[in-house]
mmCIF file of C-alpha atoms in Angstrom:
data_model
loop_
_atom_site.group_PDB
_atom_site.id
_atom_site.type_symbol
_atom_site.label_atom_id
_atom_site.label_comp_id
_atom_site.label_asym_id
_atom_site.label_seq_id
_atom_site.Cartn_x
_atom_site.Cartn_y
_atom_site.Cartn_z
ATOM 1 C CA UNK A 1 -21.169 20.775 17.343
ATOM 2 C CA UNK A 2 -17.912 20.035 15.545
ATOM 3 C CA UNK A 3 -17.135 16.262 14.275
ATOM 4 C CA UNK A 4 -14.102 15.686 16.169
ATOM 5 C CA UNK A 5 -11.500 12.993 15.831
ATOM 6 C CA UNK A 6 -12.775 10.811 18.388
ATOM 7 C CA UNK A 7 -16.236 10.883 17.554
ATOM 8 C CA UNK A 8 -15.520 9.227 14.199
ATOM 9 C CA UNK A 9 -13.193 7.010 14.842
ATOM 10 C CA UNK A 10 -15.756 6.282 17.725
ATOM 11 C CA UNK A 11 -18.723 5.338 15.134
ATOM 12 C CA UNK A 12 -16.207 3.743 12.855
ATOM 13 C CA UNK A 13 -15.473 0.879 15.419
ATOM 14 C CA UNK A 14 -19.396 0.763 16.814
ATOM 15 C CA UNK A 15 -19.831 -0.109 12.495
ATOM 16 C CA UNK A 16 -17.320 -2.761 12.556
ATOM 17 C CA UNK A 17 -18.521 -4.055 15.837
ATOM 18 C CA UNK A 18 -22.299 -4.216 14.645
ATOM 19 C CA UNK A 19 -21.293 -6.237 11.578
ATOM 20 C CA UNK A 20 -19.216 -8.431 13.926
ATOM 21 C CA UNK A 21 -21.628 -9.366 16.478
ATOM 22 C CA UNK A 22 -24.652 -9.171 14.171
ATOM 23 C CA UNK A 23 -23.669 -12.429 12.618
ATOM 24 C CA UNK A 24 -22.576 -13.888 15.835
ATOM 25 C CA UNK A 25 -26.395 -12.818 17.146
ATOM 26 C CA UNK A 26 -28.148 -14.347 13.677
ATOM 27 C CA UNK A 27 -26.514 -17.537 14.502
ATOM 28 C CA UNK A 28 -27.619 -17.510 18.388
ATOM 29 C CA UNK A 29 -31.453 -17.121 17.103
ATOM 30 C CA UNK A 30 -31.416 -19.571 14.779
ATOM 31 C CA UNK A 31 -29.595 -22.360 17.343
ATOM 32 C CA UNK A 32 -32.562 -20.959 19.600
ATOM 33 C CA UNK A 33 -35.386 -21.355 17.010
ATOM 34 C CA UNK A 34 -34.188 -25.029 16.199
ATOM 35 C CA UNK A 35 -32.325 -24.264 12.644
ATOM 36 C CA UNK A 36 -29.186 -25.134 12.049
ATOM 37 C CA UNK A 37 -28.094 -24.423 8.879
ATOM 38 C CA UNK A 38 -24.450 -25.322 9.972
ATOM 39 C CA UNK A 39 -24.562 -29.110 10.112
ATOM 40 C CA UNK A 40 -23.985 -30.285 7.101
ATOM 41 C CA UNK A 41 -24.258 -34.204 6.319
ATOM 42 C CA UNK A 42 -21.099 -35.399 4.895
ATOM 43 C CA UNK A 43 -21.640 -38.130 2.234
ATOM 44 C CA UNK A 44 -19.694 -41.683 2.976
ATOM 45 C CA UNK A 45 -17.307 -41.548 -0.376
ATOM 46 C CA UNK A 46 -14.187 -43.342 -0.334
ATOM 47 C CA UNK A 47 -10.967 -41.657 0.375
ATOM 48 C CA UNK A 48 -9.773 -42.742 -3.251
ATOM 49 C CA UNK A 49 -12.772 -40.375 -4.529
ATOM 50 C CA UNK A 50 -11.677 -36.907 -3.039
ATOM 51 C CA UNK A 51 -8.095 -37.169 -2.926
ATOM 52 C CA UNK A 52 -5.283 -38.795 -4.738
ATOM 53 C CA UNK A 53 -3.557 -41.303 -2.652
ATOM 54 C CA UNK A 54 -0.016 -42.084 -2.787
ATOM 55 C CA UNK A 55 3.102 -43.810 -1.045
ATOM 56 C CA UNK A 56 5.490 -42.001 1.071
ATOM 57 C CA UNK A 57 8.521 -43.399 -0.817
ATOM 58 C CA UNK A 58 7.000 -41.910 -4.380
ATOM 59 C CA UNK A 59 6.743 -38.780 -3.026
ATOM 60 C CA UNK A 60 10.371 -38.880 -1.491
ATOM 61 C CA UNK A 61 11.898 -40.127 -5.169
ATOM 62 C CA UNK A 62 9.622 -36.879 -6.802
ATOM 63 C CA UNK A 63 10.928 -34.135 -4.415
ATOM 64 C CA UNK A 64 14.458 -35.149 -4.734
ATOM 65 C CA UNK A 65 13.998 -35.292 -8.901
ATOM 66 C CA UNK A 66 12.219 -31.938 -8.409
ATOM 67 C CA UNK A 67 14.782 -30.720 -6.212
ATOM 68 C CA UNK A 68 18.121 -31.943 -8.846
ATOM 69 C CA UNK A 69 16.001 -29.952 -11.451
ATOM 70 C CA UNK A 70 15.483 -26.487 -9.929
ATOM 71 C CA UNK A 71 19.190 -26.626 -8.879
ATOM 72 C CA UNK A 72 20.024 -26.928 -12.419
ATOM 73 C CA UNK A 73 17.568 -24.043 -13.752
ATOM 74 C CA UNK A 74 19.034 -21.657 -11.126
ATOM 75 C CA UNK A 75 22.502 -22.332 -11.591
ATOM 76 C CA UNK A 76 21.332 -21.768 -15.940
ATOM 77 C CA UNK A 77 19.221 -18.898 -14.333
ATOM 78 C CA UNK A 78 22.534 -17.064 -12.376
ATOM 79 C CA UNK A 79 24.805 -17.954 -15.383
ATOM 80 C CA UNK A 80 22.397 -15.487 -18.161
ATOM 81 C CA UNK A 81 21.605 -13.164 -15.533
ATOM 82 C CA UNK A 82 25.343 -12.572 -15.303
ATOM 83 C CA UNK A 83 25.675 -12.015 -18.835
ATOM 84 C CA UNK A 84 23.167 -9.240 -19.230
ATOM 85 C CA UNK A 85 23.268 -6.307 -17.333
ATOM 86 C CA UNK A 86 20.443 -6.152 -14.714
ATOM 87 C CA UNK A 87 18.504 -3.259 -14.871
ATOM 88 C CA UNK A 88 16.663 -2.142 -11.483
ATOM 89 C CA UNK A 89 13.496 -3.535 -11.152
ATOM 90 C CA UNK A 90 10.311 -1.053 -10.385
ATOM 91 C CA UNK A 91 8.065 -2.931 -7.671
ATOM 92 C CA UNK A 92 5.123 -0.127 -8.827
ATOM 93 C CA UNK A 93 5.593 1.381 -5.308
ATOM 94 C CA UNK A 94 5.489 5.234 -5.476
ATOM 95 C CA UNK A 95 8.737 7.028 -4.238
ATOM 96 C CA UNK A 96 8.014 10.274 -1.884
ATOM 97 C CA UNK A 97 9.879 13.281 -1.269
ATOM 98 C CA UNK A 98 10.473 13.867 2.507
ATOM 99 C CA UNK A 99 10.661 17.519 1.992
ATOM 100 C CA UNK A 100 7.240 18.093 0.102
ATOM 101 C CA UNK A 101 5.432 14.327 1.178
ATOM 102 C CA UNK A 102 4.619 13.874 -2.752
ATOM 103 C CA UNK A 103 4.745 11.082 -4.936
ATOM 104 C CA UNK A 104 6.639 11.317 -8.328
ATOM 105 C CA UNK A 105 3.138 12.675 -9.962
ATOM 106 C CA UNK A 106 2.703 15.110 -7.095
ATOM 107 C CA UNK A 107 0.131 13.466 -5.241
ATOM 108 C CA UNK A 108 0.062 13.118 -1.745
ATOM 109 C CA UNK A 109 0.007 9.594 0.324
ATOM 110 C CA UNK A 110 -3.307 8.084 0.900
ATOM 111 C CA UNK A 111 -2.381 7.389 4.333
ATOM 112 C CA UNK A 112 -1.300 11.177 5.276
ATOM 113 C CA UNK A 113 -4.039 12.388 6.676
ATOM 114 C CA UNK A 114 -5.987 16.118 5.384
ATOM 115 C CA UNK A 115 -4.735 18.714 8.311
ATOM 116 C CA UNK A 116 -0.951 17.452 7.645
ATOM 117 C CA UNK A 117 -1.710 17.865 3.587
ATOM 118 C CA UNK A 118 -3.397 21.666 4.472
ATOM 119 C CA UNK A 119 -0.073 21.926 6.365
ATOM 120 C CA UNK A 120 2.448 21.263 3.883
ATOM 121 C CA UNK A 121 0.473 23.218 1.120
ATOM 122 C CA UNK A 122 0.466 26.152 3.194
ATOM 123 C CA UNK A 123 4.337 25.632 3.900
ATOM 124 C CA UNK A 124 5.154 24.982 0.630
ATOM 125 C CA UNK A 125 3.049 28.188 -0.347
ATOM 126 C CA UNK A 126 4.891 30.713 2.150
ATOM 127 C CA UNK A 127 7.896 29.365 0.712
ATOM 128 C CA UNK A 128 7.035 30.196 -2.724
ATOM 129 C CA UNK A 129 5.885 33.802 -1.413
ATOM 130 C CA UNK A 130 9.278 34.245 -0.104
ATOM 131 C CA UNK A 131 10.768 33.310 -2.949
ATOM 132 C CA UNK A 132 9.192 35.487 -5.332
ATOM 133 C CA UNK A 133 9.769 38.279 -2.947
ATOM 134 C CA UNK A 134 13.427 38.079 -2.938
ATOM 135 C CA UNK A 135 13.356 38.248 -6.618
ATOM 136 C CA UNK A 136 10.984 41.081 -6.974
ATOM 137 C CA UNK A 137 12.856 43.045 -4.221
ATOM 138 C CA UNK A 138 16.180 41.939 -5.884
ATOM 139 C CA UNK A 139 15.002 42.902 -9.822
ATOM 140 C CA UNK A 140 13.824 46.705 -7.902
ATOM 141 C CA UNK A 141 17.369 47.479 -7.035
ATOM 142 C CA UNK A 142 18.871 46.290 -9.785
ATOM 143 C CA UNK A 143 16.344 48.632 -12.022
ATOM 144 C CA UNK A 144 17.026 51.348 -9.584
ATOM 145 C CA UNK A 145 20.736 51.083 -9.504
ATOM 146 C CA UNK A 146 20.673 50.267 -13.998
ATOM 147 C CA UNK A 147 18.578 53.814 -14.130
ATOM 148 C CA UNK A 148 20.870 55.961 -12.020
ATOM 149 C CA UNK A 149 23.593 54.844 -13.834
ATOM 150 C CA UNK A 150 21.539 55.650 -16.975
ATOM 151 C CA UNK A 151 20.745 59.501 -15.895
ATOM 152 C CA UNK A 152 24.179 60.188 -14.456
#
């Protein structure tokens, strides 16, 4: 039988499902066999030993230093970027053609799937057929009508 569609997708989901519930089941047997390996004793330290511990009103007078600073480096920032000319940035993203559904190197999206690829290909391949067909058929008369003219 063919692989269809459904089928895959089908045994795609039952894989992410067995990962998913095979931890879930690991954790069940060992709560039922008596191991935890979840609890973990947490050490009496001081609050002073894990974190740094300040005043309210220090970190008020920082933020509004911090804040007086960036608005200074972004008004600096605006003023040079005004001087030069900005040139349009490339964010690496590939740009398609909605005619063809290639990228600027001629590859196809990752996320268009094989029978619309084998679709295009063949379209843009009938359309090169017809193309060279004109021209061949076009070239013939113009042969036939240069060689008449050439006997008469």
């Amino acid at each position: 039988m063919a692989k269809s569609l459904k089928s895959k997708w089908k045994r795609k989901m039952r894989a992410i499902k067995r990962e998913r519930y095979g931890k879930k089941e690991l954790d069940r047997l060992k709560n039922m066999l008596g191991i935890n390996t979840t609890d973990v004793e947490m050490k009496e330290e001081t609050i002073g030993d894990i974190a740094i511990v300040r005043d309210a009103n220090e970190l008020r007078n920082e933020s509004v230093i911090n804040v007086e600073n960036e608005e200074e480096e972004t008004v600096k920032e605006t003023i040079e970027e005004n001087k030069e000319e900005c040139e349009p940035m490339e964010d690496g993203r590939p740009v398609y053609n909605k005619k063809t559904m290639r990228d600027q190197h001629g590859n196809y999206p990752v996320w268009l799937s094989s029978r619309k690829i084998k679709k295009a290909v063949k379209r843009s391949n009938l359309s090169k057929k017809l193309q060279r067909k004109k021209v061949k058929k076009g070239n013939t008369q113009w042969n036939d009508n240069h060689c008449f003219q050439a006997m008469a």
